[in-house]
Amino acid sequence: MRVVDTHFHWFPRSHFETMAARASHPRTERVGDGYRYLYNEGRGFIPLPAVWFDLDHGLATAAAATGDSTTVVCTTGVLAGMLDQMPAAEALDEAYAYNEEIAAAQRRHPGRFFGTAAVPLQDTETALKVLDHAVGSLDLRGVNLPSMIGSETVDAARLEPFYARVAELGVPLIVHPTDLAFNEVLTGYADGIQRSLGRLLDSSVTVLRLIFSGILERHPSLRVVQTHAGGLLPYQAGRIDKNARIEGLPSLPSHYLRRIFVDTVAPQSLTIRTALEYYGADQILYGTDHPCWSPSAAVSVLDESALSEEVRTKIYSTNAESVFRLD
């Protein structure tokens, strides 16, 4: 059985070096052998050490946990949305460069590494151009969706052609926290509130906007992957149905929510079992969040969840092969 890790992070150094040359935000700065990403007038992520830029180490770590047949799907993670803070023309050039680097890694590691696209969304025509190049020319297998597009949200009406094209291309949207929203009320405690709860709120609000706006209703073939076992949503689905009476939405929000694919990046077997009960075994994807979390720990949590062999095969392998078209 081929194991597919759908939540894996690796960043090309070339992108960080290019961003370090920028005089304004967003930009990066060197910190030892790694980098720190700065955005929104100097706020930024914790420094990323060298392991984030070492793909060989990442692939070896993944294989050590689940075997040499392990395949990884690489996403932009918290960097989704960084390009949207740049002028559109500059963002276009950097998106092309970033996606080319990801595609080059995919070619160097056929069958073991698959990449997903960074698409700047501040200009719709630019987004469509980058999207078509990333999927049609570079063969990347997904599209990363940020929580915010500058000061806009992901349900902006002008983005309808973008969602229609993603659905037409048959690649999934990947919703991962970005740290770009809710910062004002989540600061302090060594970022403990933001990293523990704020990131789940970030991705959960993004998914709700896709539902409440009718985007998932209008594009029934559009596939969405939400990280971290669905964030906050499966635990409050009943409350969402009770309180969110959306005019023009023909079904309850939970009808669309159950279409979402979620991964197993949740360090608690209770969370995995809850996600399985709510979404169903066909919607769950194995993920490790490397290097934020240990692949061996991710496997241990699944072992503790008492999965049947049929469910294990779906989670570890066949669901992801279908969602990301790895066959």
Coordinates of N, CA and C in Angstrom, one line a residue, residues 83-302:
L83 N 1.7 36.4 -1.0 CA 1.8 37.1 -2.3 C 0.7 38.1 -2.5
D84 N -0.4 37.9 -1.8 CA -1.5 38.9 -2.0 C -1.2 40.2 -1.3
Q85 N -0.1 40.3 -0.6 CA 0.3 41.6 0.0 C 1.2 42.4 -0.9
M86 N 1.6 41.8 -2.0 CA 2.5 42.4 -3.0 C 1.8 43.1 -4.1
P87 N 2.4 44.0 -4.8 CA 1.7 44.5 -6.0 C 1.5 43.4 -7.0
A88 N 0.4 43.5 -7.8 CA -0.1 42.3 -8.6 C 1.0 41.8 -9.6
A89 N 1.7 42.8 -10.2 CA 2.7 42.4 -11.2 C 3.9 41.6 -10.5
E90 N 4.3 42.1 -9.4 CA 5.4 41.5 -8.7 C 4.9 40.1 -8.1
A91 N 3.7 40.0 -7.7 CA 3.2 38.8 -7.2 C 3.1 37.7 -8.3
L92 N 2.7 38.2 -9.5 CA 2.7 37.3 -10.6 C 4.0 36.6 -10.9
D93 N 5.1 37.4 -10.9 CA 6.4 36.9 -11.2 C 6.9 36.0 -10.1
E94 N 6.6 36.3 -8.9 CA 7.0 35.5 -7.8 C 6.2 34.2 -7.7
A95 N 5.0 34.2 -8.0 CA 4.2 33.0 -8.0 C 4.7 32.0 -9.1
Y96 N 5.0 32.6 -10.3 CA 5.6 31.7 -11.3 C 6.9 31.1 -10.8
A97 N 7.7 31.9 -10.2 CA 9.0 31.3 -9.8 C 8.8 30.3 -8.7
Y98 N 7.9 30.6 -7.7 CA 7.7 29.6 -6.6 C 7.1 28.3 -7.2
N99 N 6.1 28.4 -8.0 CA 5.5 27.2 -8.5 C 6.5 26.4 -9.4
E100 N 7.4 27.1 -10.1 CA 8.4 26.4 -10.9 C 9.3 25.6 -10.1
E101 N 9.7 26.1 -8.9 CA 10.6 25.4 -8.0 C 9.9 24.2 -7.4
I102 N 8.6 24.3 -7.1 CA 7.8 23.2 -6.6 C 7.7 22.1 -7.6
A103 N 7.4 22.5 -8.9 CA 7.3 21.6 -10.0 C 8.6 20.9 -10.3
A104 N 9.7 21.6 -10.1 CA 11.0 21.0 -10.4 C 11.3 19.9 -9.3
A105 N 10.9 20.1 -8.1 CA 11.1 19.1 -7.0 C 10.2 17.9 -7.4
Q106 N 9.0 18.1 -7.9 CA 8.1 17.0 -8.3 C 8.7 16.2 -9.4
R107 N 9.4 16.8 -10.3 CA 10.1 16.1 -11.4 C 11.3 15.3 -10.9
R108 N 12.0 15.9 -9.9 CA 13.2 15.2 -9.3 C 12.8 14.0 -8.5
H109 N 11.6 14.0 -8.0 CA 11.2 12.9 -7.1 C 9.8 12.3 -7.6
P110 N 9.8 11.7 -8.8 CA 8.6 11.2 -9.4 C 7.9 10.1 -8.5
G111 N 6.7 10.3 -8.2 CA 5.9 9.4 -7.4 C 6.1 9.5 -6.0
R112 N 7.1 10.3 -5.5 CA 7.3 10.5 -4.1 C 6.9 11.9 -3.6
F113 N 6.9 12.9 -4.5 CA 6.7 14.3 -4.1 C 5.7 14.9 -5.1
F114 N 4.6 15.4 -4.6 CA 3.7 16.2 -5.4 C 3.5 17.6 -4.8
G115 N 3.5 18.6 -5.7 CA 3.4 19.9 -5.3 C 2.0 20.5 -5.5
T116 N 1.7 21.6 -4.8 CA 0.5 22.4 -4.9 C 0.9 23.9 -5.2
A117 N -0.1 24.6 -5.8 CA 0.2 25.9 -6.3 C 0.0 27.0 -5.3
A118 N 0.9 28.0 -5.4 CA 0.6 29.3 -4.8 C 0.0 30.2 -5.9
V119 N -1.1 30.8 -5.6 CA -1.9 31.6 -6.6 C -2.2 32.9 -5.9
P120 N -1.6 34.1 -6.4 CA -2.0 35.4 -5.8 C -3.4 35.7 -6.3
L121 N -4.3 36.2 -5.4 CA -5.7 36.4 -5.7 C -6.1 37.9 -5.7
Q122 N -5.2 38.8 -5.5 CA -5.6 40.2 -5.5 C -6.1 40.8 -6.8
D123 N -5.8 40.1 -7.9 CA -6.3 40.4 -9.2 C -6.8 39.1 -9.8
T124 N -8.1 39.1 -10.2 CA -8.7 37.8 -10.7 C -8.1 37.3 -12.0
E125 N -7.8 38.1 -12.9 CA -7.2 37.7 -14.2 C -5.8 37.1 -13.9
T126 N -5.0 37.7 -13.0 CA -3.7 37.2 -12.7 C -3.9 35.8 -12.1
A127 N -4.8 35.7 -11.2 CA -5.1 34.4 -10.5 C -5.4 33.3 -11.5
L128 N -6.2 33.6 -12.5 CA -6.5 32.6 -13.5 C -5.3 32.2 -14.3
K129 N -4.5 33.2 -14.7 CA -3.3 33.0 -15.5 C -2.3 32.0 -14.7
V130 N -2.1 32.3 -13.4 CA -1.2 31.5 -12.6 C -1.8 30.1 -12.4
L131 N -3.1 30.1 -12.1 CA -3.8 28.8 -11.9 C -3.6 27.9 -13.1
D132 N -3.9 28.4 -14.3 CA -3.8 27.6 -15.5 C -2.4 27.1 -15.8
H133 N -1.4 28.0 -15.5 CA 0.0 27.6 -15.7 C 0.4 26.5 -14.7
A134 N 0.0 26.7 -13.4 CA 0.5 25.8 -12.4 C -0.1 24.4 -12.6
V135 N -1.4 24.3 -13.0 CA -2.0 23.0 -13.1 C -1.8 22.4 -14.5
G136 N -2.0 23.3 -15.5 CA -2.0 22.8 -16.9 C -0.6 22.6 -17.4
S137 N 0.4 23.4 -17.1 CA 1.7 23.3 -17.6 C 2.7 22.6 -16.6
L138 N 2.5 22.9 -15.3 CA 3.4 22.3 -14.3 C 2.9 21.1 -13.7
D139 N 1.7 20.7 -13.9 CA 1.1 19.5 -13.3 C 1.1 19.5 -11.8
L140 N 0.9 20.6 -11.2 CA 0.7 20.7 -9.7 C -0.7 20.2 -9.4
R141 N -0.8 19.6 -8.1 CA -2.0 18.8 -7.8 C -3.0 19.5 -6.9
G142 N -2.9 20.7 -6.6 CA -3.8 21.4 -5.7 C -3.5 22.9 -5.7
V143 N -4.4 23.6 -5.1 CA -4.3 25.1 -5.0 C -4.5 25.5 -3.6
N144 N -3.6 26.3 -3.1 CA -3.7 26.8 -1.7 C -4.5 28.0 -1.6
L145 N -5.4 28.1 -0.6 CA -6.3 29.2 -0.5 C -6.1 29.9 0.9
P146 N -5.8 31.2 0.9 CA -5.5 31.9 2.1 C -6.8 32.2 2.8
S147 N -6.7 32.7 4.1 CA -7.9 33.2 4.8 C -8.3 34.6 4.4
M148 N -7.3 35.4 4.0 CA -7.6 36.8 3.6 C -6.8 37.1 2.3
I149 N -7.3 38.0 1.6 CA -6.7 38.5 0.3 C -6.5 40.0 0.5
G150 N -5.4 40.3 1.1 CA -5.2 41.7 1.6 C -6.3 42.0 2.6
S151 N -7.1 43.0 2.3 CA -8.3 43.3 3.2 C -9.6 42.6 2.8
E152 N -9.5 41.8 1.7 CA -10.7 41.1 1.2 C -10.8 39.7 1.8
T153 N -12.0 39.2 1.8 CA -12.2 37.8 2.2 C -12.4 36.9 1.0
V154 N -12.3 35.6 1.2 CA -12.3 34.6 0.1 C -13.6 34.5 -0.7
D155 N -14.7 35.1 -0.1 CA -16.0 35.0 -0.8 C -16.3 36.3 -1.6
A156 N -15.3 37.1 -1.9 CA -15.4 38.2 -2.8 C -16.1 37.8 -4.1
A157 N -17.1 38.5 -4.5 CA -17.8 38.1 -5.7 C -17.0 38.0 -7.0
R158 N -15.9 38.9 -7.0 CA -15.1 38.9 -8.2 C -14.3 37.6 -8.4
L159 N -14.2 36.8 -7.4 CA -13.5 35.5 -7.5 C -14.3 34.3 -8.0
E160 N -15.5 34.6 -8.4 CA -16.3 33.5 -8.9 C -15.7 32.8 -10.1
P161 N -15.1 33.5 -11.1 CA -14.4 32.8 -12.2 C -13.2 31.9 -11.7
F162 N -12.6 32.3 -10.6 CA -11.5 31.5 -10.1 C -12.0 30.2 -9.6
Y163 N -13.0 30.2 -8.7 CA -13.5 29.0 -8.2 C -14.1 28.1 -9.3
A164 N -14.7 28.7 -10.3 CA -15.3 27.9 -11.4 C -14.1 27.2 -12.1
R165 N -13.0 27.9 -12.3 CA -11.9 27.3 -13.0 C -11.2 26.2 -12.2
V166 N -11.1 26.4 -10.9 CA -10.5 25.3 -10.0 C -11.4 24.1 -10.1
A167 N -12.7 24.3 -10.1 CA -13.6 23.1 -10.2 C -13.5 22.4 -11.5
E168 N -13.3 23.2 -12.6 CA -13.2 22.6 -13.9 C -11.9 21.8 -14.1
L169 N -10.8 22.3 -13.4 CA -9.6 21.7 -13.5 C -9.5 20.4 -12.7
G170 N -10.4 20.3 -11.7 CA -10.5 19.0 -10.9 C -9.4 18.9 -9.9
V171 N -8.8 20.0 -9.4 CA -7.8 20.0 -8.4 C -8.5 20.5 -7.1
P172 N -8.0 20.1 -5.9 CA -8.7 20.6 -4.7 C -8.1 21.9 -4.2
L173 N -8.9 22.6 -3.5 CA -8.5 23.8 -2.7 C -8.0 23.3 -1.4
I174 N -6.9 23.8 -0.9 CA -6.3 23.4 0.4 C -6.4 24.6 1.3
V175 N -7.2 24.5 2.4 CA -7.4 25.5 3.3 C -6.6 25.2 4.6
H176 N -5.5 26.0 4.7 CA -4.6 25.9 5.8 C -4.5 27.3 6.5
P177 N -4.4 27.3 7.9 CA -4.2 28.6 8.6 C -3.1 29.4 8.0
T178 N -3.2 30.7 8.1 CA -2.2 31.6 7.5 C -1.7 32.6 8.5
D179 N -2.3 32.8 9.7 CA -1.9 33.8 10.7 C -2.2 35.2 10.2
L180 N -3.0 35.4 9.2 CA -3.3 36.7 8.7 C -4.6 37.3 9.2
A181 N -5.3 36.5 10.0 CA -6.6 37.0 10.5 C -6.6 36.8 12.1
F182 N -7.4 37.7 12.7 CA -7.7 37.7 14.1 C -6.5 37.9 15.0
N183 N -5.4 38.5 14.5 CA -4.2 38.7 15.3 C -4.4 39.5 16.5
E184 N -5.3 40.6 16.4 CA -5.4 41.6 17.4 C -5.8 41.0 18.7
V185 N -6.7 39.9 18.7 CA -7.3 39.4 19.9 C -6.6 38.1 20.3
L186 N -5.6 37.7 19.6 CA -5.0 36.4 19.9 C -3.5 36.5 20.2
T187 N -3.1 37.6 20.5 CA -1.6 37.8 20.8 C -1.3 37.4 22.2
G188 N 0.0 37.3 22.5 CA 0.5 37.0 23.8 C 0.8 35.5 24.1
Y189 N 1.3 35.3 25.2 CA 1.6 33.9 25.7 C 2.4 33.1 24.7
A190 N 3.4 33.8 24.2 CA 4.3 33.1 23.3 C 3.6 32.5 22.1
D191 N 2.6 33.3 21.6 CA 1.7 32.9 20.5 C 0.9 31.6 20.8
G192 N 0.8 31.3 22.1 CA 0.1 30.0 22.4 C -1.4 30.0 22.0
I193 N -2.1 31.1 22.2 CA -3.5 31.2 21.8 C -3.6 31.1 20.3
Q194 N -2.8 31.9 19.6 CA -2.8 31.9 18.1 C -2.5 30.5 17.5
R195 N -1.5 29.9 18.0 CA -1.0 28.6 17.4 C -2.0 27.5 17.8
S196 N -2.6 27.5 19.0 CA -3.4 26.4 19.5 C -4.8 26.5 19.0
L197 N -5.4 27.7 19.0 CA -6.8 27.9 18.7 C -7.0 28.9 17.5
G198 N -6.2 29.9 17.4 CA -6.4 30.9 16.4 C -6.3 30.3 15.0
R199 N -5.4 29.4 14.8 CA -5.2 28.9 13.5 C -6.4 28.0 13.1
L200 N -7.0 27.3 14.0 CA -8.2 26.5 13.7 C -9.4 27.4 13.4
L201 N -9.5 28.6 14.1 CA -10.5 29.6 13.8 C -10.3 30.1 12.4
D202 N -9.1 30.4 12.0 CA -8.7 31.0 10.7 C -9.3 30.1 9.6
S203 N -8.9 28.8 9.6 CA -9.3 27.9 8.5 C -10.8 27.6 8.6
S204 N -11.4 27.6 9.8 CA -12.8 27.3 9.9 C -13.7 28.4 9.4
V205 N -13.3 29.6 9.6 CA -14.0 30.8 9.0 C -13.9 30.8 7.5
T206 N -12.7 30.4 7.0 CA -12.5 30.4 5.5 C -13.5 29.4 4.9
V207 N -13.6 28.2 5.5 CA -14.5 27.2 5.0 C -16.0 27.6 5.1
L208 N -16.4 28.3 6.2 CA -17.7 28.7 6.4 C -18.1 29.8 5.3
R209 N -17.1 30.6 4.9 CA -17.4 31.6 3.9 C -17.6 30.9 2.5
L210 N -16.9 29.9 2.3 CA -17.1 29.1 1.0 C -18.5 28.5 1.0
I211 N -19.0 28.1 2.2 CA -20.4 27.5 2.3 C -21.4 28.6 2.3
F212 N -21.3 29.6 3.2 CA -22.4 30.6 3.3 C -22.6 31.4 2.1
S213 N -21.5 31.7 1.3 CA -21.6 32.5 0.1 C -22.2 31.8 -1.0
G214 N -22.4 30.4 -0.9 CA -23.0 29.7 -2.0 C -22.0 29.1 -3.0
I215 N -20.7 29.4 -2.7 CA -19.7 28.9 -3.7 C -19.7 27.4 -3.8
L216 N -19.8 26.6 -2.7 CA -19.9 25.2 -2.8 C -21.2 24.7 -3.4
E217 N -22.3 25.5 -3.3 CA -23.6 25.2 -3.9 C -23.5 25.4 -5.4
R218 N -22.9 26.5 -5.8 CA -22.8 26.8 -7.3 C -21.8 25.9 -8.0
H219 N -20.8 25.3 -7.2 CA -19.8 24.5 -7.9 C -19.7 23.2 -7.1
P220 N -20.7 22.3 -7.4 CA -20.8 21.0 -6.7 C -19.6 20.1 -6.8
S221 N -18.8 20.3 -7.9 CA -17.6 19.4 -8.1 C -16.4 20.0 -7.4
L222 N -16.5 21.2 -6.8 CA -15.3 21.8 -6.2 C -15.0 21.0 -4.9
R223 N -13.7 20.6 -4.8 CA -13.3 19.8 -3.7 C -12.4 20.7 -2.8
V224 N -12.7 20.6 -1.5 CA -12.0 21.4 -0.5 C -11.3 20.5 0.6
V225 N -10.1 20.7 0.9 CA -9.4 20.0 1.9 C -9.1 21.0 3.0
Q226 N -9.6 20.7 4.2 CA -9.3 21.6 5.4 C -8.4 20.8 6.3
T227 N -7.3 21.4 6.7 CA -6.3 20.8 7.6 C -6.8 20.7 9.0
H228 N -6.1 20.0 9.8 CA -6.3 19.8 11.3 C -7.7 19.3 11.6
A229 N -8.0 18.2 10.9 CA -9.3 17.5 11.2 C -10.5 18.3 11.2
G230 N -10.5 19.4 10.3 CA -11.7 20.2 10.2 C -11.7 21.4 11.2
G231 N -10.6 21.6 11.9 CA -10.6 22.8 12.8 C -11.7 22.7 13.8
L232 N -12.5 23.7 13.9 CA -13.5 23.8 14.9 C -14.9 23.3 14.4
L233 N -15.0 23.1 13.1 CA -16.3 22.9 12.5 C -17.1 21.7 12.9
P234 N -16.5 20.5 12.9 CA -17.3 19.3 13.1 C -17.9 19.3 14.5
Y235 N -17.3 20.0 15.5 CA -17.7 20.0 16.9 C -18.9 21.0 17.1
Q236 N -19.1 21.9 16.2 CA -20.1 22.9 16.3 C -21.1 22.9 15.1
A237 N -21.1 21.8 14.4 CA -22.0 21.8 13.2 C -23.5 21.9 13.5
G238 N -23.9 21.4 14.6 CA -25.3 21.6 15.0 C -25.6 23.0 15.3
R239 N -24.8 23.7 16.0 CA -25.0 25.1 16.3 C -25.0 25.9 15.0
I240 N -24.1 25.6 14.1 CA -24.0 26.3 12.8 C -25.4 26.2 12.0
D241 N -25.9 25.0 12.0 CA -27.2 24.7 11.3 C -28.3 25.5 12.0
K242 N -28.3 25.6 13.4 CA -29.3 26.2 14.1 C -29.3 27.8 13.9
N243 N -28.1 28.3 13.9 CA -27.9 29.8 13.9 C -27.8 30.4 12.5
A244 N -27.2 29.7 11.6 CA -26.9 30.3 10.3 C -28.0 30.0 9.3
R245 N -29.0 30.9 9.2 CA -30.0 30.7 8.2 C -29.7 31.6 7.0
I246 N -29.1 31.1 6.0 CA -28.5 31.9 4.9 C -29.5 32.0 3.8
E247 N -29.9 33.2 3.5 CA -30.9 33.4 2.4 C -30.3 32.9 1.1
G248 N -31.1 32.1 0.4 CA -30.6 31.7 -0.9 C -29.9 30.4 -0.9
L249 N -29.5 29.9 0.3 CA -28.8 28.6 0.4 C -29.8 27.5 0.6
P250 N -29.9 26.6 -0.4 CA -31.0 25.7 -0.4 C -30.9 24.5 0.6
S251 N -29.7 24.3 1.1 CA -29.5 23.2 2.1 C -28.9 23.8 3.4
L252 N -29.0 23.1 4.5 CA -28.3 23.5 5.7 C -26.8 23.5 5.5
P253 N -26.1 24.3 6.2 CA -24.6 24.4 6.1 C -23.9 23.0 6.3
S254 N -24.5 22.1 7.1 CA -23.9 20.8 7.4 C -23.9 20.0 6.1
H255 N -24.9 20.2 5.2 CA -24.9 19.5 3.9 C -23.6 19.7 3.2
Y256 N -23.1 20.9 3.1 CA -21.9 21.3 2.4 C -20.7 20.9 3.2
L257 N -20.8 21.1 4.5 CA -19.6 20.8 5.4 C -19.2 19.3 5.3
R258 N -20.2 18.4 5.1 CA -19.8 17.0 5.0 C -19.2 16.7 3.7
R259 N -19.1 17.6 2.7 CA -18.4 17.4 1.5 C -16.9 17.7 1.7
I260 N -16.5 18.4 2.8 CA -15.1 18.8 3.0 C -14.3 17.5 3.3
F261 N -13.0 17.5 2.8 CA -12.0 16.5 3.2 C -11.2 17.1 4.3
V262 N -10.8 16.3 5.3 CA -10.0 16.8 6.4 C -8.9 15.8 6.6
D263 N -7.8 16.3 7.2 CA -6.6 15.5 7.4 C -6.6 15.1 8.9
T264 N -5.6 14.3 9.2 CA -5.5 13.7 10.6 C -4.5 14.4 11.4
V265 N -4.1 15.6 11.1 CA -3.2 16.4 11.9 C -3.9 16.9 13.2
A266 N -4.0 16.0 14.1 CA -4.7 16.3 15.4 C -4.1 15.3 16.4
P267 N -3.3 15.9 17.4 CA -2.6 15.0 18.3 C -3.5 14.4 19.4
Q268 N -4.6 13.8 19.0 CA -5.5 13.2 20.0 C -6.4 12.2 19.3
S269 N -6.5 11.0 19.7 CA -7.3 10.0 19.0 C -8.8 10.4 19.1
L270 N -9.2 11.0 20.1 CA -10.6 11.4 20.2 C -11.0 12.3 19.1
T271 N -10.1 13.2 18.7 CA -10.4 14.1 17.5 C -10.5 13.3 16.2
I272 N -9.6 12.4 16.1 CA -9.7 11.5 14.9 C -11.0 10.8 14.8
R273 N -11.4 10.2 15.9 CA -12.7 9.4 15.9 C -13.9 10.3 15.7
T274 N -13.8 11.6 16.2 CA -14.9 12.5 16.0 C -15.0 12.9 14.5
A275 N -13.8 13.2 13.9 CA -13.8 13.5 12.5 C -14.4 12.3 11.6
L276 N -14.0 11.1 12.0 CA -14.5 9.9 11.3 C -16.0 9.8 11.4
E277 N -16.5 10.0 12.6 CA -18.0 9.9 12.8 C -18.7 11.0 12.0
Y278 N -18.2 12.2 12.0 CA -18.9 13.3 11.4 C -18.8 13.3 9.9
Y279 N -17.5 13.2 9.3 CA -17.3 13.3 7.9 C -17.5 12.0 7.2
G280 N -17.1 10.9 7.9 CA -17.1 9.6 7.2 C -15.7 9.2 6.7
A281 N -15.4 7.9 6.7 CA -14.1 7.4 6.3 C -13.6 7.9 5.0
D282 N -14.5 8.1 4.0 CA -14.1 8.5 2.7 C -13.6 9.9 2.6
Q283 N -13.7 10.7 3.6 CA -13.4 12.1 3.6 C -12.1 12.4 4.4
I284 N -11.4 11.4 5.0 CA -10.3 11.6 5.9 C -9.0 11.3 5.2
L285 N -8.0 12.2 5.3 CA -6.7 12.0 4.7 C -5.6 12.0 5.7
Y286 N -4.7 11.1 5.5 CA -3.5 11.1 6.4 C -2.6 12.3 6.2
G287 N -2.2 12.9 7.3 CA -1.3 14.0 7.3 C -0.4 14.1 8.5
T288 N 0.8 14.7 8.4 CA 1.7 14.8 9.5 C 2.1 16.2 9.9
D289 N 1.9 17.1 9.0 CA 2.4 18.5 9.3 C 3.9 18.7 9.5
H290 N 4.6 17.7 8.9 CA 6.1 17.8 8.9 C 6.5 19.2 8.4
P291 N 7.5 19.8 9.0 CA 8.2 19.5 10.2 C 7.6 20.1 11.5
C292 N 6.4 20.5 11.5 CA 5.7 21.1 12.7 C 5.4 20.0 13.7
W293 N 5.2 18.8 13.2 CA 4.8 17.6 14.0 C 5.6 16.4 13.5
S294 N 5.6 15.4 14.3 CA 6.4 14.2 14.0 C 5.5 13.2 13.3
P295 N 6.0 12.7 12.1 CA 5.3 11.7 11.4 C 5.0 10.4 12.3
S296 N 6.0 10.1 13.1 CA 5.8 8.9 14.0 C 4.7 9.2 15.0
A297 N 4.6 10.4 15.5 CA 3.5 10.7 16.4 C 2.2 10.7 15.7
A298 N 2.1 11.1 14.4 CA 0.9 11.1 13.7 C 0.4 9.7 13.5
V299 N 1.4 8.8 13.2 CA 1.0 7.3 13.1 C 0.5 6.8 14.4
S300 N 1.2 7.2 15.5 CA 0.8 6.6 16.8 C -0.7 7.0 17.1
V301 N -1.1 8.3 16.8 CA -2.4 8.7 17.1 C -3.4 7.9 16.3
L302 N -3.1 7.6 15.0 CA -4.0 6.7 14.2 C -4.0 5.3 14.8

